[in-house]
GROMACS .gro file of C-alpha atoms in nm:
model
  480
    1MET     CA    1   1.741  17.375   4.929
    2LYS     CA    2   1.590  17.036   4.951
    3SER     CA    3   1.475  17.100   5.310
    4LYS     CA    4   1.295  17.422   5.200
    5ASN     CA    5   1.121  17.246   4.924
    6HIS     CA    6   1.009  16.984   5.169
    7THR     CA    7   0.885  17.247   5.412
    8LEU     CA    8   0.684  17.419   5.123
    9HIS     CA    9   0.516  17.083   5.020
   10ILE     CA   10   0.415  17.009   5.392
   11LEU     CA   11   0.255  17.357   5.417
   12PHE     CA   12   0.066  17.318   5.084
   13LEU     CA   13  -0.084  16.971   5.211
   14LEU     CA   14  -0.174  17.153   5.539
   15CYS     CA   15  -0.362  17.430   5.337
   16ILE     CA   16  -0.550  17.181   5.135
   17SER     CA   17  -0.659  16.997   5.443
   18ILE     CA   18  -0.777  17.305   5.613
   19PHE     CA   19  -0.981  17.411   5.319
   20CYS     CA   20  -1.143  17.069   5.276
   21LEU     CA   21  -1.228  17.069   5.655
   22PHE     CA   22  -1.403  17.411   5.651
   23SER     CA   23  -1.571  17.318   5.320
   24CYS     CA   24  -1.729  17.016   5.517
   25PHE     CA   25  -1.862  17.261   5.795
   26PHE     CA   26  -1.955  17.550   5.575
   27LEU     CA   27  -2.118  17.351   5.276
   28PRO     CA   28  -2.425  17.551   5.168
   29ILE     CA   29  -2.757  17.385   5.262
   30ASP     CA   30  -2.882  17.366   4.915
   31ALA     CA   31  -2.587  17.157   4.810
   32ALA     CA   32  -2.619  16.936   5.122
   33SER     CA   33  -2.988  16.892   5.106
   34ASN     CA   34  -2.957  16.542   4.981
   35ILE     CA   35  -2.738  16.416   5.265
   36ASN     CA   36  -2.930  16.203   5.496
   37THR     CA   37  -2.858  16.123   5.876
   38SER     CA   38  -3.007  15.791   5.999
   39THR     CA   39  -3.149  15.810   6.353
   40ASP     CA   40  -3.292  15.470   6.412
   41GLY     CA   41  -3.256  15.250   6.089
   42SER     CA   42  -3.572  15.300   5.920
   43THR     CA   43  -3.611  15.660   6.012
   44THR     CA   44  -3.403  15.934   5.821
   45GLU     CA   45  -3.407  16.317   5.913
   46ASN     CA   46  -3.309  16.515   5.609
   47LEU     CA   47  -3.122  16.827   5.611
   48ASP     CA   48  -3.419  17.019   5.415
   49GLY     CA   49  -3.633  16.968   5.736
   50THR     CA   50  -3.829  16.659   5.619
   51ILE     CA   51  -3.819  16.311   5.766
   52THR     CA   52  -3.844  15.980   5.577
   53ILE     CA   53  -3.989  15.672   5.753
   54ASN     CA   54  -4.019  15.347   5.571
   55ASN     CA   55  -3.931  15.518   5.243
   56ILE     CA   56  -4.226  15.772   5.276
   57THR     CA   57  -4.111  16.140   5.315
   58TYR     CA   58  -4.314  16.378   5.537
   59ARG     CA   59  -4.285  16.757   5.579
   60GLN     CA   60  -4.414  16.926   5.896
   61ARG     CA   61  -4.656  17.217   5.869
   62PRO     CA   62  -4.673  17.530   6.103
   63ASP     CA   63  -4.985  17.375   6.267
   64GLY     CA   64  -4.770  17.064   6.350
   65TYR     CA   65  -4.941  16.836   6.128
   66TYR     CA   66  -4.757  16.645   5.830
   67ASP     CA   67  -4.788  16.640   5.456
   68VAL     CA   68  -4.686  16.335   5.270
   69ILE     CA   69  -4.467  16.449   4.984
   70ALA     CA   70  -4.278  16.161   4.844
   71CYS     CA   71  -4.238  15.783   4.836
   72ASP     CA   72  -3.947  15.570   4.723
   73LYS     CA   73  -4.121  15.285   4.559
   74ASP     CA   74  -3.812  15.112   4.425
   75THR     CA   75  -3.677  14.984   4.732
   76PRO     CA   76  -3.783  14.781   5.035
   77TYR     CA   77  -3.960  15.021   5.284
   78ASP     CA   78  -3.785  14.877   5.588
   79GLU     CA   79  -3.481  14.711   5.713
   80GLU     CA   80  -3.654  14.367   5.706
   81GLY     CA   81  -3.707  14.368   5.328
   82HIS     CA   82  -4.063  14.400   5.311
   83THR     CA   83  -4.204  14.545   4.989
   84PHE     CA   84  -4.506  14.776   4.938
   85GLU     CA   85  -4.702  14.463   4.806
   86THR     CA   86  -4.724  14.341   5.154
   87TYR     CA   87  -4.754  14.697   5.327
   88SER     CA   88  -5.081  14.809   5.470
   89LEU     CA   89  -5.069  15.195   5.415
   90CYS     CA   90  -5.203  15.372   5.727
   91PHE     CA   91  -5.239  15.735   5.762
   92GLU     CA   92  -5.463  15.914   6.003
   93LYS     CA   93  -5.522  16.277   6.100
   94ASN     CA   94  -5.578  16.248   6.481
   95ASP     CA   95  -5.640  16.553   6.701
   96ILE     CA   96  -5.299  16.706   6.747
   97THR     CA   97  -5.401  16.890   7.076
   98LYS     CA   98  -5.455  16.552   7.241
   99ALA     CA   99  -5.101  16.408   7.157
  100PHE     CA  100  -4.868  16.292   7.433
  101PRO     CA  101  -4.538  16.477   7.427
  102GLY     CA  102  -4.315  16.367   7.145
  103GLU     CA  103  -4.607  16.152   6.998
  104VAL     CA  104  -4.652  16.389   6.683
  105GLU     CA  105  -4.271  16.372   6.593
  106GLU     CA  106  -4.229  16.001   6.652
  107HIS     CA  107  -4.548  15.891   6.463
  108PRO     CA  108  -4.621  16.149   6.183
  109CYS     CA  109  -4.833  15.887   6.001
  110ASN     CA  110  -5.096  15.950   6.272
  111TYR     CA  111  -5.105  16.322   6.207
  112VAL     CA  112  -5.131  16.342   5.833
  113ALA     CA  113  -5.322  16.648   5.684
  114SER     CA  114  -5.235  16.609   5.306
  115ILE     CA  115  -5.117  16.345   5.056
  116ALA     CA  116  -4.938  16.535   4.768
  117ASP     CA  117  -5.014  16.490   4.405
  118GLU     CA  118  -4.891  16.150   4.225
  119VAL     CA  119  -4.712  16.034   4.556
  120PHE     CA  120  -4.829  15.659   4.540
  121ARG     CA  121  -4.900  15.642   4.172
  122ASP     CA  122  -4.834  15.290   4.023
  123THR     CA  123  -4.785  15.137   4.346
  124THR     CA  124  -4.922  14.793   4.472
  125PHE     CA  125  -5.040  14.789   4.841
  126PHE     CA  126  -5.171  14.522   5.071
  127SER     CA  127  -5.449  14.741   5.185
  128ILE     CA  128  -5.501  15.126   5.229
  129TYR     CA  129  -5.638  15.304   5.532
  130LEU     CA  130  -5.686  15.680   5.536
  131TYR     CA  131  -5.886  15.820   5.832
  132GLY     CA  132  -5.953  16.182   5.936
  133GLY     CA  133  -5.983  16.486   5.706
  134ILE     CA  134  -5.707  16.415   5.500
  135GLU     CA  135  -5.662  16.599   5.168
  136ILE     CA  136  -5.579  16.348   4.900
  137GLY     CA  137  -5.404  16.491   4.612
  138SER     CA  138  -5.457  16.460   4.227
  139HIS     CA  139  -5.344  16.124   4.090
  140ALA     CA  140  -5.226  16.038   4.454
  141PHE     CA  141  -5.307  15.667   4.387
  142GLU     CA  142  -5.376  15.645   4.017
  143ASN     CA  143  -5.316  15.295   3.876
  144THR     CA  144  -5.279  15.162   4.240
  145THR     CA  145  -5.346  14.791   4.287
  146VAL     CA  146  -5.474  14.677   4.634
  147THR     CA  147  -5.436  14.306   4.684
  148GLY     CA  148  -5.521  14.229   5.040
  149PHE     CA  149  -5.786  14.356   5.308
  150TYR     CA  150  -5.827  14.459   5.675
  151THR     CA  151  -5.974  14.218   5.910
  152TRP     CA  152  -6.279  14.359   6.053
  153GLU     CA  153  -6.483  14.208   6.359
  154GLU     CA  154  -6.690  14.022   6.109
  155ASP     CA  155  -6.380  13.911   5.905
  156THR     CA  156  -6.500  14.147   5.606
  157PRO     CA  157  -6.273  14.172   5.309
  158LEU     CA  158  -6.190  14.543   5.298
  159GLY     CA  159  -5.928  14.664   5.074
  160VAL     CA  160  -5.958  15.049   5.104
  161PHE     CA  161  -6.114  15.267   5.373
  162VAL     CA  162  -6.113  15.636   5.331
  163GLY     CA  163  -6.296  15.815   5.606
  164SER     CA  164  -6.409  16.139   5.763
  165ASP     CA  165  -6.691  16.408   5.677
  166ASN     CA  166  -6.430  16.665   5.581
  167THR     CA  167  -6.189  16.435   5.374
  168SER     CA  168  -6.134  16.563   5.017
  169ILE     CA  169  -6.033  16.342   4.711
  170GLY     CA  170  -5.865  16.489   4.442
  171ASP     CA  171  -5.904  16.478   4.072
  172TYR     CA  172  -5.801  16.129   3.921
  173ALA     CA  173  -5.695  16.024   4.276
  174PHE     CA  174  -5.769  15.670   4.229
  175TYR     CA  175  -5.797  15.668   3.855
  176GLY     CA  176  -5.737  15.319   3.707
  177ALA     CA  177  -5.696  15.155   4.032
  178THR     CA  178  -5.758  14.781   4.083
  179PHE     CA  179  -5.933  14.672   4.412
  180THR     CA  180  -5.952  14.311   4.497
  181ASN     CA  181  -6.183  14.366   4.798
  182GLU     CA  182  -6.436  14.622   4.919
  183VAL     CA  183  -6.382  15.011   4.919
  184ARG     CA  184  -6.539  15.229   5.163
  185ILE     CA  185  -6.546  15.599   5.129
  186THR     CA  186  -6.672  15.891   5.333
  187ALA     CA  187  -6.587  16.232   5.208
  188SER     CA  188  -6.733  16.570   5.142
  189SER     CA  189  -6.563  16.625   4.817
  190ILE     CA  190  -6.472  16.384   4.529
  191GLY     CA  191  -6.292  16.518   4.227
  192ASP     CA  192  -6.297  16.471   3.868
  193TYR     CA  193  -6.253  16.099   3.741
  194ALA     CA  194  -6.143  16.019   4.100
  195PHE     CA  195  -6.262  15.650   4.059
  196ALA     CA  196  -6.290  15.640   3.689
  197ASN     CA  197  -6.171  15.348   3.496
  198THR     CA  198  -6.158  15.124   3.816
  199ASN     CA  199  -6.327  14.783   3.863
  200LEU     CA  200  -6.620  14.910   4.104
  201THR     CA  201  -6.972  14.792   4.064
  202ASN     CA  202  -7.186  14.985   4.327
  203VAL     CA  203  -7.140  15.305   4.499
  204THR     CA  204  -7.326  15.478   4.775
  205LEU     CA  205  -7.273  15.843   4.785
  206PRO     CA  206  -7.167  15.950   5.122
  207ASP     CA  207  -7.440  16.141   5.336
  208GLN     CA  208  -7.214  16.439   5.365
  209LEU     CA  209  -7.097  16.471   5.014
  210VAL     CA  210  -7.106  16.850   4.895
  211SER     CA  211  -6.906  16.840   4.576
  212LEU     CA  212  -6.892  16.556   4.308
  213GLY     CA  213  -6.669  16.588   4.003
  214THR     CA  214  -6.708  16.506   3.640
  215MET     CA  215  -6.724  16.131   3.569
  216ALA     CA  216  -6.600  16.052   3.916
  217PHE     CA  217  -6.702  15.690   3.870
  218PRO     CA  218  -6.683  15.438   3.571
  219ASN     CA  219  -6.955  15.509   3.321
  220VAL     CA  220  -7.039  15.110   3.262
  221GLU     CA  221  -7.347  14.915   3.265
  222SER     CA  222  -7.245  14.697   3.572
  223LEU     CA  223  -7.215  15.011   3.802
  224THR     CA  224  -7.492  15.116   4.017
  225ILE     CA  225  -7.510  15.445   4.236
  226THR     CA  226  -7.736  15.462   4.524
  227ILE     CA  227  -7.836  15.820   4.646
  228PRO     CA  228  -7.932  15.830   5.012
  229ASN     CA  229  -8.221  16.053   5.136
  230THR     CA  230  -7.981  16.296   5.297
  231ILE     CA  231  -7.883  16.403   4.957
  232THR     CA  232  -8.184  16.581   4.788
  233ASN     CA  233  -8.013  16.798   4.532
  234ILE     CA  234  -7.772  16.649   4.281
  235THR     CA  235  -7.785  16.935   4.016
  236ASP     CA  236  -7.420  17.018   4.067
  237PHE     CA  237  -7.293  16.656   4.079
  238HIS     CA  238  -7.209  16.625   3.716
  239LEU     CA  239  -7.444  16.309   3.681
  240GLU     CA  240  -7.544  16.379   3.322
  241SER     CA  241  -7.253  16.190   3.184
  242TYR     CA  242  -7.353  15.846   3.332
  243THR     CA  243  -7.563  15.719   3.043
  244ASN     CA  244  -7.482  15.367   3.114
  245ILE     CA  245  -7.529  15.296   3.485
  246THR     CA  246  -7.855  15.276   3.698
  247PHE     CA  247  -7.932  15.505   4.004
  248TYR     CA  248  -8.130  15.383   4.305
  249VAL     CA  249  -8.302  15.656   4.498
  250SER     CA  250  -8.636  15.681   4.682
  251ASN     CA  251  -8.920  15.823   4.464
  252THR     CA  252  -8.986  16.077   4.749
  253ASN     CA  253  -8.654  16.232   4.733
  254PRO     CA  254  -8.634  16.530   4.501
  255ALA     CA  255  -8.318  16.372   4.350
  256TYR     CA  256  -8.548  16.115   4.180
  257THR     CA  257  -8.702  16.391   3.991
  258GLN     CA  258  -8.389  16.536   3.900
  259LEU     CA  259  -8.249  16.229   3.766
  260GLU     CA  260  -8.563  16.173   3.544
  261GLU     CA  261  -8.508  16.520   3.399
  262LEU     CA  262  -8.170  16.426   3.302
  263GLY     CA  263  -8.300  16.113   3.130
  264LEU     CA  264  -8.068  15.873   3.316
  265LYS     CA  265  -8.176  15.522   3.420
  266THR     CA  266  -8.340  15.530   3.756
  267GLU     CA  267  -8.473  15.264   3.994
  268VAL     CA  268  -8.699  15.325   4.300
  269SER     CA  269  -8.522  15.219   4.609
  270THR     CA  270  -8.766  15.028   4.850
  271ALA     CA  271  -8.613  15.184   5.151
  272ALA     CA  272  -8.354  15.473   5.256
  273PRO     CA  273  -8.014  15.342   5.221
  274GLN     CA  274  -7.865  15.178   5.519
  275THR     CA  275  -7.506  15.136   5.654
  276PRO     CA  276  -7.389  14.823   5.488
  277SER     CA  277  -7.451  14.508   5.713
  278ASN     CA  278  -7.084  14.415   5.699
  279SER     CA  279  -6.955  14.750   5.826
  280THR     CA  280  -6.872  14.832   6.169
  281GLN     CA  281  -6.798  15.132   6.404
  282SER     CA  282  -6.471  14.980   6.519
  283PRO     CA  283  -6.144  15.026   6.346
  284PRO     CA  284  -5.981  14.758   6.152
  285SER     CA  285  -5.669  14.564   6.252
  286THR     CA  286  -5.409  14.566   5.986
  287GLN     CA  287  -5.229  14.283   5.822
  288SER     CA  288  -4.896  14.462   5.799
  289PRO     CA  289  -4.575  14.536   5.994
  290SER     CA  290  -4.672  14.897   6.027
  291THR     CA  291  -4.994  14.941   6.221
  292THR     CA  292  -5.169  15.238   6.413
  293THR     CA  293  -5.459  15.281   6.646
  294ALA     CA  294  -5.758  15.410   6.459
  295ALA     CA  295  -6.037  15.637   6.593
  296PRO     CA  296  -6.393  15.511   6.571
  297MET     CA  297  -6.526  15.506   6.205
  298PRO     CA  298  -6.837  15.681   6.089
  299GLU     CA  299  -7.101  15.528   5.845
  300THR     CA  300  -6.939  15.489   5.518
  301THR     CA  301  -6.973  15.470   5.149
  302THR     CA  302  -6.962  15.115   4.992
  303LEU     CA  303  -6.781  15.070   4.655
  304SER     CA  304  -6.749  14.703   4.529
  305PRO     CA  305  -6.484  14.616   4.268
  306THR     CA  306  -6.552  14.408   3.951
  307THR     CA  307  -6.363  14.330   3.626
  308THR     CA  308  -6.631  14.442   3.384
  309THR     CA  309  -6.511  14.689   3.116
  310THR     CA  310  -6.712  14.930   2.913
  311SER     CA  311  -6.786  14.864   2.543
  312ALA     CA  312  -6.764  15.130   2.257
  313THR     CA  313  -7.048  15.253   2.050
  314THR     CA  314  -7.059  15.485   1.736
  315GLN     CA  315  -7.200  15.849   1.745
  316THR     CA  316  -7.180  16.202   1.578
  317ALA     CA  317  -7.265  16.558   1.678
  318ALA     CA  318  -7.570  16.711   1.509
  319GLN     CA  319  -7.750  17.027   1.487
  320THR     CA  320  -8.118  16.977   1.542
  321THR     CA  321  -8.348  16.734   1.744
  322ASN     CA  322  -8.704  16.701   1.828
  323VAL     CA  323  -8.656  16.501   2.134
  324PRO     CA  324  -8.897  16.650   2.405
  325GLN     CA  325  -8.704  16.791   2.704
  326SER     CA  326  -8.834  16.880   3.061
  327SER     CA  327  -8.890  17.263   3.092
  328LYS     CA  328  -8.728  17.238   3.438
  329SER     CA  329  -8.393  17.075   3.305
  330LYS     CA  330  -8.099  17.281   3.233
  331LEU     CA  331  -7.958  17.016   3.005
  332ILE     CA  332  -8.055  16.934   2.664
  333THR     CA  333  -7.958  16.602   2.476
  334CYS     CA  334  -7.922  16.711   2.105
  335LYS     CA  335  -7.888  16.403   1.889
  336ASN     CA  336  -7.576  16.241   2.061
  337ALA     CA  337  -7.452  16.532   2.232
  338VAL     CA  338  -7.516  16.689   2.578
  339TYR     CA  339  -7.559  17.092   2.613
  340LYS     CA  340  -7.614  17.298   2.920
  341ILE     CA  341  -7.854  17.612   2.901
  342THR     CA  342  -7.652  17.919   2.997
  343GLY     CA  343  -7.881  18.193   2.884
  344THR     CA  344  -8.227  18.258   2.728
  345SER     CA  345  -8.082  18.142   2.393
  346THR     CA  346  -7.726  18.010   2.458
  347VAL     CA  347  -7.601  17.688   2.546
  348SER     CA  348  -7.256  17.529   2.633
  349PHE     CA  349  -7.153  17.219   2.487
  350LEU     CA  350  -7.069  16.956   2.750
  351ARG     CA  351  -7.002  16.632   2.584
  352PRO     CA  352  -7.098  16.384   2.315
  353THR     CA  353  -7.329  16.103   2.465
  354LYS     CA  354  -7.080  15.830   2.334
  355LYS     CA  355  -6.702  15.823   2.398
  356ASN     CA  356  -6.592  15.652   2.056
  357VAL     CA  357  -6.690  15.921   1.822
  358THR     CA  358  -6.439  15.989   1.525
  359ASN     CA  359  -6.550  16.296   1.356
  360LEU     CA  360  -6.706  16.582   1.568
  361THR     CA  361  -6.871  16.886   1.451
  362ILE     CA  362  -6.997  17.125   1.730
  363PRO     CA  363  -7.258  17.314   1.542
  364ALA     CA  364  -7.312  17.716   1.563
  365GLN     CA  365  -7.660  17.660   1.685
  366ILE     CA  366  -7.916  17.382   1.793
  367LYS     CA  367  -8.284  17.379   1.776
  368VAL     CA  368  -8.495  17.218   2.055
  369LYS     CA  369  -8.876  17.205   2.047
  370GLY     CA  370  -8.892  17.507   1.816
  371LYS     CA  371  -8.630  17.707   2.015
  372THR     CA  372  -8.298  17.807   1.874
  373TYR     CA  373  -7.989  17.819   2.092
  374LYS     CA  374  -7.665  17.934   1.993
  375VAL     CA  375  -7.372  17.723   2.097
  376THR     CA  376  -7.118  17.975   2.262
  377ARG     CA  377  -6.881  17.754   2.483
  378ILE     CA  378  -6.701  17.413   2.507
  379ALA     CA  379  -6.717  17.296   2.850
  380ASP     CA  380  -6.397  17.187   3.065
  381LYS     CA  381  -6.299  16.826   2.969
  382ALA     CA  382  -6.574  16.811   2.696
  383CYS     CA  383  -6.380  16.554   2.506
  384PHE     CA  384  -6.113  16.463   2.759
  385LYS     CA  385  -5.942  16.123   2.666
  386TYR     CA  386  -6.185  16.046   2.375
  387THR     CA  387  -5.926  15.818   2.217
  388LYS     CA  388  -6.116  15.741   1.903
  389LEU     CA  389  -6.160  16.105   1.811
  390LYS     CA  390  -5.989  16.195   1.487
  391GLN     CA  391  -6.130  16.519   1.346
  392VAL     CA  392  -6.299  16.817   1.533
  393THR     CA  393  -6.467  17.162   1.399
  394LEU     CA  394  -6.605  17.419   1.617
  395GLY     CA  395  -6.896  17.630   1.515
  396LYS     CA  396  -6.867  18.010   1.440
  397ASN     CA  397  -7.053  18.111   1.752
  398ILE     CA  398  -6.824  17.955   2.009
  399THR     CA  399  -6.625  18.194   2.189
  400LYS     CA  400  -6.452  18.009   2.488
  401VAL     CA  401  -6.313  17.655   2.488
  402GLY     CA  402  -6.281  17.527   2.839
  403ASN     CA  403  -5.973  17.368   3.025
  404SER     CA  404  -5.864  17.024   2.876
  405ALA     CA  405  -6.150  17.024   2.650
  406PHE     CA  406  -5.959  16.792   2.392
  407ALA     CA  407  -5.687  16.706   2.607
  408GLN     CA  408  -5.512  16.338   2.563
  409CYS     CA  409  -5.712  16.248   2.253
  410ARG     CA  410  -5.443  16.028   2.125
  411ALA     CA  411  -5.601  15.977   1.782
  412LEU     CA  412  -5.682  16.357   1.717
  413ARG     CA  413  -5.525  16.465   1.367
  414THR     CA  414  -5.711  16.787   1.294
  415ILE     CA  415  -5.884  17.062   1.479
  416THR     CA  416  -6.063  17.384   1.357
  417PHE     CA  417  -6.136  17.657   1.599
  418GLY     CA  418  -6.418  17.894   1.466
  419ALA     CA  419  -6.423  18.254   1.366
  420ASN     CA  420  -6.533  18.408   1.706
  421VAL     CA  421  -6.310  18.219   1.957
  422LYS     CA  422  -6.169  18.466   2.205
  423THR     CA  423  -6.014  18.234   2.477
  424LEU     CA  424  -5.865  17.893   2.504
  425GLY     CA  425  -5.837  17.744   2.853
  426LYS     CA  426  -5.549  17.543   2.994
  427ARG     CA  427  -5.414  17.227   2.838
  428VAL     CA  428  -5.687  17.239   2.555
  429LEU     CA  429  -5.471  17.013   2.336
  430TYR     CA  430  -5.236  16.858   2.610
  431LYS     CA  431  -5.069  16.536   2.498
  432ASP     CA  432  -5.234  16.520   2.162
  433THR     CA  433  -4.951  16.338   2.039
  434LYS     CA  434  -5.098  16.267   1.671
  435LEU     CA  435  -5.189  16.628   1.584
  436LYS     CA  436  -5.114  16.720   1.224
  437LYS     CA  437  -5.316  17.036   1.185
  438ILE     CA  438  -5.443  17.315   1.390
  439LYS     CA  439  -5.638  17.574   1.205
  440PHE     CA  440  -5.754  17.905   1.386
  441LYS     CA  441  -6.017  18.106   1.190
  442SER     CA  442  -6.057  18.379   1.460
  443LYS     CA  443  -5.903  18.723   1.455
  444LYS     CA  444  -6.037  18.800   1.810
  445LEU     CA  445  -5.830  18.532   2.009
  446LYS     CA  446  -5.711  18.705   2.336
  447SER     CA  447  -5.549  18.420   2.530
  448ILE     CA  448  -5.435  18.057   2.523
  449GLY     CA  449  -5.403  17.877   2.848
  450LYS     CA  450  -5.075  17.719   2.983
  451GLY     CA  451  -5.006  17.363   2.850
  452THR     CA  452  -5.232  17.367   2.550
  453PHE     CA  453  -4.957  17.271   2.325
  454PHE     CA  454  -4.769  17.057   2.570
  455GLN     CA  455  -4.640  16.717   2.405
  456ILE     CA  456  -4.794  16.781   2.063
  457PRO     CA  457  -4.579  16.700   1.753
  458LYS     CA  458  -4.317  16.974   1.675
  459SER     CA  459  -4.423  16.900   1.310
  460VAL     CA  460  -4.778  17.001   1.345
  461ASN     CA  461  -4.898  17.274   1.089
  462ILE     CA  462  -5.082  17.564   1.262
  463GLU     CA  463  -5.273  17.788   1.019
  464VAL     CA  464  -5.381  18.129   1.139
  465PRO     CA  465  -5.538  18.451   0.974
  466THR     CA  466  -5.247  18.624   0.775
  467SER     CA  467  -5.309  18.957   0.947
  468LYS     CA  468  -5.278  18.794   1.288
  469VAL     CA  469  -4.958  18.589   1.255
  470SER     CA  470  -4.727  18.788   1.503
  471HIS     CA  471  -5.010  18.799   1.740
  472TYR     CA  472  -5.065  18.419   1.739
  473ILE     CA  473  -4.686  18.365   1.766
  474LYS     CA  474  -4.689  18.559   2.088
  475LEU     CA  475  -5.005  18.373   2.231
  476ILE     CA  476  -4.852  18.025   2.132
  477ASN     CA  477  -4.523  18.093   2.274
  478LYS     CA  478  -4.662  18.219   2.606
  479ALA     CA  479  -4.889  17.915   2.642
  480LYS     CA  480  -4.592  17.665   2.629
   0.00000   0.00000   0.00000
């Protein structure tokens, strides 16, 4: 009997061992996706198909190029214990058709097509070098600090280089970044607030710039923007918000007239902008353990850093003005607010002229030089991050409120939407953490965009028309 029990015990242990062995071999890929296999110390091949080199994770695309999708900023990036503070970040998008066999897989940093959103947010680098038509995601380098510089042939301090005619820089890409040394940018597209809240003092717009987002640069008196003669039309560059800075442009350039029509500070440049004297067509040599061979550099934009910050002034919105406006301009400044003409008798509210407004009433209509315009829309990001704003009232003719119109207004307590509002865009009240009351007068509201109520207080009082309670409940729940 004893022998029989002993035999059963051995068989039981054998079954358990076989089960564990098969479990290891047939573990579902989802469960095993976080298991890494080191190939050469600093390089890791992940079971989800990505690779990690020096704590930066890449995913290869069908065309062979790589997307940078993640970064482990909390540990040293190599076996020698180097930190990101001593690291020169170098990514390029070289021609993949000219790569040697095995070159692409061995050096993915030389074949980068894009950098994902927020990957390097709140990181300190020695320097940053991004060459080729790389797509830089939103917030990718937000609050980044750059402490060092590349050494050029003339030993010019250069902290950041972003270069190539077809480079695109996403919204907030370098928002709040601190640059110790010079920044040079060549890009065809620069997104909303891409370099806002940084310490730059002068910007020369790239010759090939096609798209410039809202408030891409700091709106401070210490900043100057030079417009080259190659850029002759700035009507879609959202420059009307730069009320504090000075623009330099040739008076033979049509952009000069357009700036004057916007009522912005304009100085005549004595000559067409030239490539900065300290620039070079040769690639920089890096000061870090990780280096790459760069392709020749094109002419670039120069952005210089400073520590100057903007000061606040007071303002309110008003209904009428007698300030003369150019008949060619589509913008109207109406007593501390900027509007855009959208029809023969309609305008869209773009923004207040000053950022520290506390009580804002957007009127139902404005009157300019004897002509009356109905205010029917609120533009995207009209009051985005207006941190002093406490109370907002929208006029009865407003039918549409744009994306992020009142987002991240951390002091906002109450907001009243008028009787004819039909649509609210995305993130309209996003992260308004002090909201106490939201009042809807409209019985015509059809949609509320996603994220509008994200991170607002749960105790907020939402007042709606009695006959539309169930309708509003559905819209609000759908928008969460």
